[in-house]
Coordinates of C-alpha atoms in Angstrom, one line a residue:
M1 CA 192.2 -54.5 66.1
Y2 CA 192.5 -51.0 67.6
H3 CA 194.6 -51.1 71.0
N4 CA 196.8 -48.6 72.9
H5 CA 193.9 -46.3 74.1
F6 CA 194.5 -42.6 75.6
D7 CA 192.3 -39.9 76.7
Y8 CA 193.8 -37.5 74.1
I9 CA 195.7 -38.2 70.9
I10 CA 197.1 -35.2 69.4
I11 CA 198.4 -35.5 65.6
G12 CA 201.1 -33.3 64.7
N13 CA 204.2 -32.1 66.6
G14 CA 204.6 -28.6 64.7
L15 CA 203.7 -25.4 66.7
A16 CA 199.9 -26.2 67.9
G17 CA 199.9 -30.1 68.5
L18 CA 203.7 -29.0 70.8
Q19 CA 202.0 -26.0 72.4
L20 CA 198.5 -27.8 73.1
A21 CA 200.9 -30.8 74.6
L22 CA 202.9 -28.6 76.8
A23 CA 199.7 -26.9 78.3
F24 CA 198.6 -30.4 79.6
S25 CA 201.6 -31.3 80.8
K26 CA 201.4 -28.0 82.8
D27 CA 197.8 -27.9 84.1
A28 CA 197.4 -29.9 87.0
F29 CA 193.7 -30.4 86.0
F30 CA 195.2 -32.8 83.4
N31 CA 198.0 -34.7 86.0
T32 CA 195.9 -38.1 85.2
K33 CA 195.5 -38.2 81.6
K34 CA 197.0 -40.3 79.5
I35 CA 198.2 -38.5 76.0
A36 CA 199.5 -39.1 72.8
L37 CA 201.6 -37.4 70.6
I38 CA 201.8 -38.7 66.5
D39 CA 204.3 -37.5 64.0
K40 CA 206.3 -39.1 61.4
S41 CA 208.8 -36.1 61.9
S42 CA 211.2 -35.8 65.0
K43 CA 211.5 -32.0 64.4
S44 CA 215.4 -32.2 64.8
S45 CA 216.0 -29.1 62.4
N46 CA 215.7 -25.2 62.7
D47 CA 212.6 -25.5 60.2
K48 CA 211.3 -21.7 60.7
T49 CA 211.4 -19.0 63.0
W50 CA 208.7 -17.5 64.7
C51 CA 207.8 -13.4 65.9
F52 CA 205.2 -12.3 67.7
W53 CA 204.6 -9.2 69.5
E54 CA 204.0 -9.2 73.6
K55 CA 203.3 -7.0 76.3
N56 CA 205.7 -7.3 79.6
K57 CA 207.2 -10.9 80.3
G58 CA 205.6 -14.2 78.4
N59 CA 205.3 -17.5 78.9
W60 CA 208.1 -18.3 76.0
D61 CA 210.4 -15.6 77.3
H62 CA 212.8 -18.2 78.3
L63 CA 213.3 -19.3 74.3
V64 CA 213.2 -15.9 72.9
Y65 CA 216.4 -15.5 70.8
K66 CA 216.0 -11.8 70.1
N67 CA 213.5 -8.6 70.8
W68 CA 212.8 -5.2 69.6
K69 CA 211.1 -2.2 70.9
A70 CA 210.6 -0.7 67.5
G71 CA 210.1 -1.0 63.7
S72 CA 209.4 0.4 60.6
V73 CA 207.3 0.2 57.7
I74 CA 209.0 1.7 54.5
T75 CA 206.9 2.1 51.1
T76 CA 208.3 3.8 48.3
D77 CA 206.7 7.2 49.3
K78 CA 206.8 7.2 52.9
K79 CA 208.7 5.8 55.9
T80 CA 206.7 5.2 59.0
E81 CA 208.9 4.6 62.4
F82 CA 207.3 3.7 65.9
S83 CA 207.8 2.6 68.9
L84 CA 206.7 -0.5 70.0
M85 CA 205.8 0.1 74.1
P86 CA 204.0 -0.8 75.9
Y87 CA 204.9 -4.1 73.2
Q88 CA 208.0 -5.8 72.1
Y89 CA 208.8 -7.9 69.3
K90 CA 210.1 -11.3 70.0
M91 CA 211.5 -13.7 67.7
I92 CA 212.1 -17.4 68.8
R93 CA 213.9 -20.0 66.9
A94 CA 212.1 -23.3 66.1
I95 CA 214.7 -25.4 67.1
D96 CA 214.9 -23.7 70.2
F97 CA 211.2 -24.1 71.0
Y98 CA 211.2 -28.0 69.5
Q99 CA 214.1 -29.0 72.2
D100 CA 212.5 -27.6 75.1
A101 CA 209.1 -29.1 74.2
F102 CA 210.3 -32.3 73.5
S103 CA 212.8 -32.1 76.9
N104 CA 209.4 -31.5 78.8
L105 CA 207.4 -34.0 77.4
K106 CA 209.6 -37.0 77.2
S107 CA 210.3 -36.8 81.0
N108 CA 206.4 -36.9 81.7
P109 CA 205.2 -40.0 82.1
Q110 CA 201.4 -39.1 81.1
F111 CA 203.0 -38.7 77.6
T112 CA 203.9 -41.1 74.7
L113 CA 205.5 -40.0 71.8
I114 CA 204.9 -41.9 69.0
Q115 CA 207.0 -41.1 65.5
E116 CA 204.9 -43.0 63.0
E117 CA 202.7 -41.3 60.2
V118 CA 199.0 -41.3 60.2
K119 CA 197.0 -42.6 57.7
E120 CA 193.7 -42.1 58.6
T121 CA 190.9 -40.9 61.2
F122 CA 187.9 -42.7 61.8
G123 CA 185.7 -41.7 65.0
L124 CA 187.9 -41.6 68.1
K125 CA 190.5 -44.6 66.2
V126 CA 193.8 -43.3 64.6
S127 CA 195.4 -45.5 62.4
T128 CA 199.2 -45.1 61.4
S129 CA 202.1 -46.6 59.2
K130 CA 202.6 -49.1 62.2
A131 CA 199.6 -49.6 64.2
N132 CA 196.2 -48.9 65.3
Y133 CA 195.0 -46.2 68.4
T134 CA 191.6 -44.9 70.2
A135 CA 191.6 -42.0 72.4
N136 CA 188.7 -39.9 74.0
H137 CA 188.8 -36.9 71.8
I138 CA 191.6 -36.5 68.7
F139 CA 193.3 -33.2 67.9
D140 CA 194.6 -33.0 64.5
S141 CA 197.1 -30.8 62.9
R142 CA 196.7 -32.1 59.2
I143 CA 195.3 -29.8 56.3
P144 CA 191.5 -31.2 55.2
A145 CA 192.3 -32.6 51.3
E146 CA 189.4 -30.6 50.2
Y147 CA 191.3 -27.5 51.0
F148 CA 193.7 -28.2 48.3
K149 CA 191.1 -29.0 46.3
N150 CA 189.0 -26.0 46.1
K151 CA 189.0 -24.1 43.0
G152 CA 187.5 -20.5 43.1
K153 CA 185.3 -21.0 45.9
H154 CA 187.3 -19.4 49.1
T155 CA 189.9 -16.7 48.6
K156 CA 193.3 -18.0 48.8
I157 CA 196.3 -15.7 49.2
Y158 CA 199.3 -17.3 49.8
Q159 CA 202.4 -15.9 52.2
H160 CA 205.3 -17.6 50.3
F161 CA 208.8 -16.5 51.3
K162 CA 212.8 -17.4 51.6
G163 CA 215.0 -15.7 54.0
W164 CA 218.8 -15.8 54.6
M165 CA 220.6 -15.2 57.9
I166 CA 223.4 -13.0 56.6
E167 CA 226.9 -12.7 58.5
T168 CA 228.9 -9.1 57.5
N169 CA 232.4 -8.8 57.9
K170 CA 231.8 -5.1 59.6
P171 CA 229.1 -3.6 61.7
I172 CA 226.2 -3.0 59.5
F173 CA 222.9 -3.6 61.3
D174 CA 221.0 -1.3 63.8
V175 CA 220.3 -3.9 66.4
E176 CA 217.4 -1.8 68.3
K177 CA 214.8 -1.4 65.3
F178 CA 213.9 -4.3 62.8
T179 CA 211.8 -3.6 59.3
M180 CA 208.2 -4.9 59.4
M181 CA 208.1 -4.2 55.5
D182 CA 209.8 -2.6 53.0
Y183 CA 208.2 -2.0 49.8
R184 CA 211.0 -0.2 48.2
L185 CA 212.0 -3.7 45.8
K186 CA 208.7 -5.2 44.6
W187 CA 208.1 -8.1 42.4
K188 CA 206.2 -6.4 39.5
D189 CA 202.7 -5.2 40.6
S190 CA 202.7 -7.7 43.3
T191 CA 202.0 -7.3 47.3
S192 CA 206.0 -8.1 48.1
F193 CA 208.2 -6.9 50.4
T194 CA 211.2 -7.4 52.8
Y195 CA 211.5 -7.9 56.0
V196 CA 214.6 -7.4 58.5
L197 CA 215.2 -8.9 61.8
P198 CA 219.3 -7.5 63.0
I199 CA 220.6 -9.9 65.3
S200 CA 223.6 -8.3 66.2
S201 CA 225.6 -5.0 64.3
R202 CA 226.9 -7.8 61.7
K203 CA 224.3 -10.5 61.6
A204 CA 220.8 -10.1 60.7
F205 CA 218.1 -12.4 59.1
V206 CA 217.0 -10.7 55.7
E207 CA 213.6 -12.5 54.3
Y208 CA 212.0 -11.3 51.0
T209 CA 208.0 -12.3 51.3
F210 CA 205.1 -12.3 49.3
F211 CA 201.2 -11.9 49.7
T212 CA 200.0 -12.8 46.4
P213 CA 197.1 -15.6 44.9
F214 CA 200.4 -17.0 43.3
T215 CA 203.4 -18.9 44.1
T216 CA 206.8 -17.9 42.0
E217 CA 210.1 -19.7 41.3
E218 CA 212.7 -20.3 43.5
E219 CA 215.3 -18.0 41.9
V220 CA 212.8 -15.0 42.0
Y221 CA 213.3 -14.9 45.9
T222 CA 217.2 -15.2 45.1
I223 CA 217.5 -12.4 43.1
Q224 CA 215.6 -10.2 45.3
L225 CA 217.3 -10.5 48.3
K226 CA 220.9 -10.3 46.2
K227 CA 219.3 -7.5 45.0
Y228 CA 217.6 -5.9 48.7
I229 CA 221.1 -6.6 50.1
S230 CA 223.4 -5.1 47.8
E231 CA 221.1 -1.8 46.7
I232 CA 218.8 -1.2 49.4
L233 CA 221.5 -2.6 52.7
K234 CA 224.4 -1.4 50.7
I235 CA 226.3 -4.8 51.5
K236 CA 228.8 -5.8 49.5
D237 CA 230.5 -8.5 51.5
Y238 CA 228.3 -11.1 53.4
K239 CA 228.0 -14.9 53.8
I240 CA 224.8 -16.8 54.0
I241 CA 224.9 -18.7 57.5
E242 CA 221.4 -20.3 57.3
T243 CA 218.2 -20.3 54.8
E244 CA 214.6 -20.7 55.7
K245 CA 212.0 -20.7 53.2
G246 CA 208.1 -21.6 53.2
I247 CA 204.7 -20.8 52.3
I248 CA 202.0 -20.2 54.8
P249 CA 198.2 -20.4 53.5
M250 CA 195.8 -16.8 54.2
T251 CA 192.5 -17.8 53.8
D252 CA 188.6 -17.7 54.2
F253 CA 188.6 -21.7 53.4
P254 CA 186.7 -22.9 56.6
F255 CA 188.4 -24.7 58.5
Y256 CA 186.4 -24.9 61.4
T257 CA 183.7 -26.9 59.7
Y258 CA 185.9 -29.6 60.1
N259 CA 185.6 -29.7 63.7
T260 CA 183.1 -32.9 65.1
P261 CA 182.9 -33.8 68.7
Q262 CA 185.3 -36.6 68.7
L263 CA 187.8 -34.4 66.7
T264 CA 189.0 -30.6 66.9
K265 CA 191.5 -29.6 64.2
I266 CA 194.2 -27.7 65.7
G267 CA 196.9 -25.0 63.8
T268 CA 196.5 -24.2 59.8
A269 CA 194.1 -27.0 59.6
G270 CA 191.7 -25.5 62.4
G271 CA 191.9 -21.9 60.7
W272 CA 194.2 -20.7 63.9
V273 CA 196.8 -18.8 61.6
K274 CA 195.7 -15.2 60.9
A275 CA 194.2 -14.9 58.0
S276 CA 195.2 -11.1 57.2
T277 CA 198.9 -11.5 58.3
G278 CA 200.0 -15.5 58.5
Y279 CA 200.9 -14.8 62.1
S280 CA 200.1 -17.8 64.5
F281 CA 202.5 -18.0 67.4
K282 CA 200.0 -16.2 69.8
H283 CA 197.1 -17.0 68.1
T284 CA 197.8 -20.9 68.9
E285 CA 198.4 -20.1 72.6
K286 CA 195.6 -17.9 73.2
K287 CA 193.4 -20.5 71.5
V288 CA 195.3 -23.8 73.1
A289 CA 194.0 -21.5 76.5
L290 CA 190.3 -21.6 75.4
I291 CA 190.2 -25.2 74.6
L292 CA 191.8 -26.0 78.0
E293 CA 189.3 -24.2 79.5
N294 CA 186.7 -25.4 77.5
I295 CA 187.4 -28.9 78.8
K296 CA 187.5 -28.2 82.5
N297 CA 183.8 -26.5 82.3
N298 CA 182.4 -29.6 80.0
C299 CA 181.6 -27.0 77.2
S300 CA 182.2 -27.5 73.2
L301 CA 186.0 -27.9 72.9
T302 CA 185.4 -25.0 70.2
N303 CA 183.9 -22.6 72.2
G304 CA 184.6 -19.0 71.6
L305 CA 187.3 -20.4 69.4
Y306 CA 186.2 -18.2 66.0
S307 CA 185.3 -14.7 65.9
N308 CA 183.0 -13.8 63.2
K309 CA 183.5 -10.3 63.3
Y310 CA 187.5 -10.6 62.5
Q311 CA 186.8 -13.6 60.1
Y312 CA 184.8 -11.2 58.2
F313 CA 187.3 -8.5 58.2
D314 CA 190.1 -10.9 56.8
K315 CA 188.0 -12.0 54.5
I316 CA 187.4 -8.2 52.6
F317 CA 191.3 -8.0 53.2
L318 CA 192.1 -11.0 51.3
K319 CA 189.2 -10.2 48.4
V320 CA 191.3 -7.0 48.1
L321 CA 194.3 -8.2 47.8
E322 CA 192.8 -10.8 45.2
Q323 CA 191.4 -8.6 43.0
D324 CA 194.3 -5.9 43.6
N325 CA 197.1 -7.3 44.6
N326 CA 199.2 -3.8 43.8
K327 CA 197.1 -2.4 46.6
G328 CA 198.9 -4.3 49.4
E329 CA 201.6 -1.5 49.7
W330 CA 198.8 1.5 50.3
I331 CA 197.2 -0.8 52.7
F332 CA 200.0 -1.2 55.2
E333 CA 201.0 2.1 54.7
Q334 CA 197.8 3.6 55.6
F335 CA 197.6 0.9 58.0
Y336 CA 200.6 2.0 60.0
A337 CA 200.8 5.6 59.6
K338 CA 197.2 6.4 60.6
N339 CA 196.5 4.0 63.7
S340 CA 198.5 3.6 67.5
I341 CA 200.8 0.7 67.0
E342 CA 198.8 -0.2 70.3
N343 CA 195.5 -0.4 68.2
I344 CA 197.3 -2.0 65.5
F345 CA 198.4 -4.7 67.7
K346 CA 194.9 -5.0 69.4
Y347 CA 193.1 -5.4 66.1
L348 CA 195.5 -8.3 64.7
D349 CA 195.3 -9.9 68.0
E350 CA 191.4 -9.8 68.0
E351 CA 191.1 -7.6 71.0
T352 CA 189.5 -4.3 69.7
T353 CA 186.5 -2.3 70.3
T354 CA 184.0 -1.2 68.3
L355 CA 184.8 2.5 68.2
Q356 CA 188.4 0.9 67.7
D357 CA 187.4 -1.3 64.5
L358 CA 185.8 1.8 62.8
K359 CA 188.9 3.9 63.2
I360 CA 191.2 1.3 61.5
M361 CA 188.3 0.4 58.8
S362 CA 188.1 4.4 58.0
S363 CA 192.2 4.2 57.7
L364 CA 191.7 2.3 55.0
F365 CA 188.7 3.3 53.1
S366 CA 189.4 3.3 49.3
S367 CA 187.7 1.8 46.0
A368 CA 189.2 -1.2 46.2
F369 CA 187.6 -2.3 49.7
I370 CA 184.5 -1.1 48.7
K371 CA 184.4 -3.4 46.5
A372 CA 185.5 -6.2 48.1
F373 CA 183.1 -5.4 50.9
F374 CA 180.0 -6.2 48.6
K375 CA 181.7 -9.1 47.3
T376 CA 181.8 -10.7 50.1
L377 CA 178.2 -10.3 51.3

């Protein structure tokens, strides 16, 4: 027997679920709605770090741990330094986001926070390990099982990484600049690089990252991190105060096809992670805003949520990385060296004009892209 009816049920209290819940809570249009947020996890640890670029002030500035106005991309042959103006690169720690979100939602009588594992959904019904619920609409952040079963039909690149927050005995880091990508220490012939976020002169987050069709053993990240810190940063004495690791899917898998009139997939499960970069924080904010507008306008909830143009561009890029994974260094060198930072961020934010698209595409023109183009037709 099903009981406990809600206007909306949100399955998952990760980034997408919490951003959606917060957006509902702050919009007077939804003041009379009953909303349930269901997840087996309490989100009580700092399990990840989100970074994003943004002009001026934003909705999350009260949570920003550190920001930067300049950065660099370093390859074997070239160092490209850039000012981010009029943007800033902002960092948010997951634990700060979780605590702020739950503090807001727990004090709001519209919301019911349910710590249970969802077993299945059927139509407008949700069954958990302990109870059954119904809703007028369900938002679901669980990745479809078919994604994991799929073999060869769609391109799958994995952004997998391990990062250390390190602290040194003496001042080392330039807190004004971050390193977007440093390719000087690659793992074999893969697209692999180091990402450095200086927090203070004695503290930095150093992450070793792969964009590859394969994952790797735990010890590989550790070897590369130690080597980068000692040989590139020239640091001998340091302590590791935090560790972060994860895998982000970069794929053309059609997550959007799992949306129905009763259920909308959100977050990674909805294809909200930018396939060519793995960035999700600002993409999530934009998609949440679109969903709320669609509800208010009585439109399909996924109206305007996906761009065929950018999905196609991402598909070509992923195909290159799948076929010629060693080309990643060259691609990103060209991307950052031959385009303005404003056009780069507009492109990654999916806000470019056709003329800007053509300029970016021409900067990446190569035999690898030509082959990938014809293979994605």
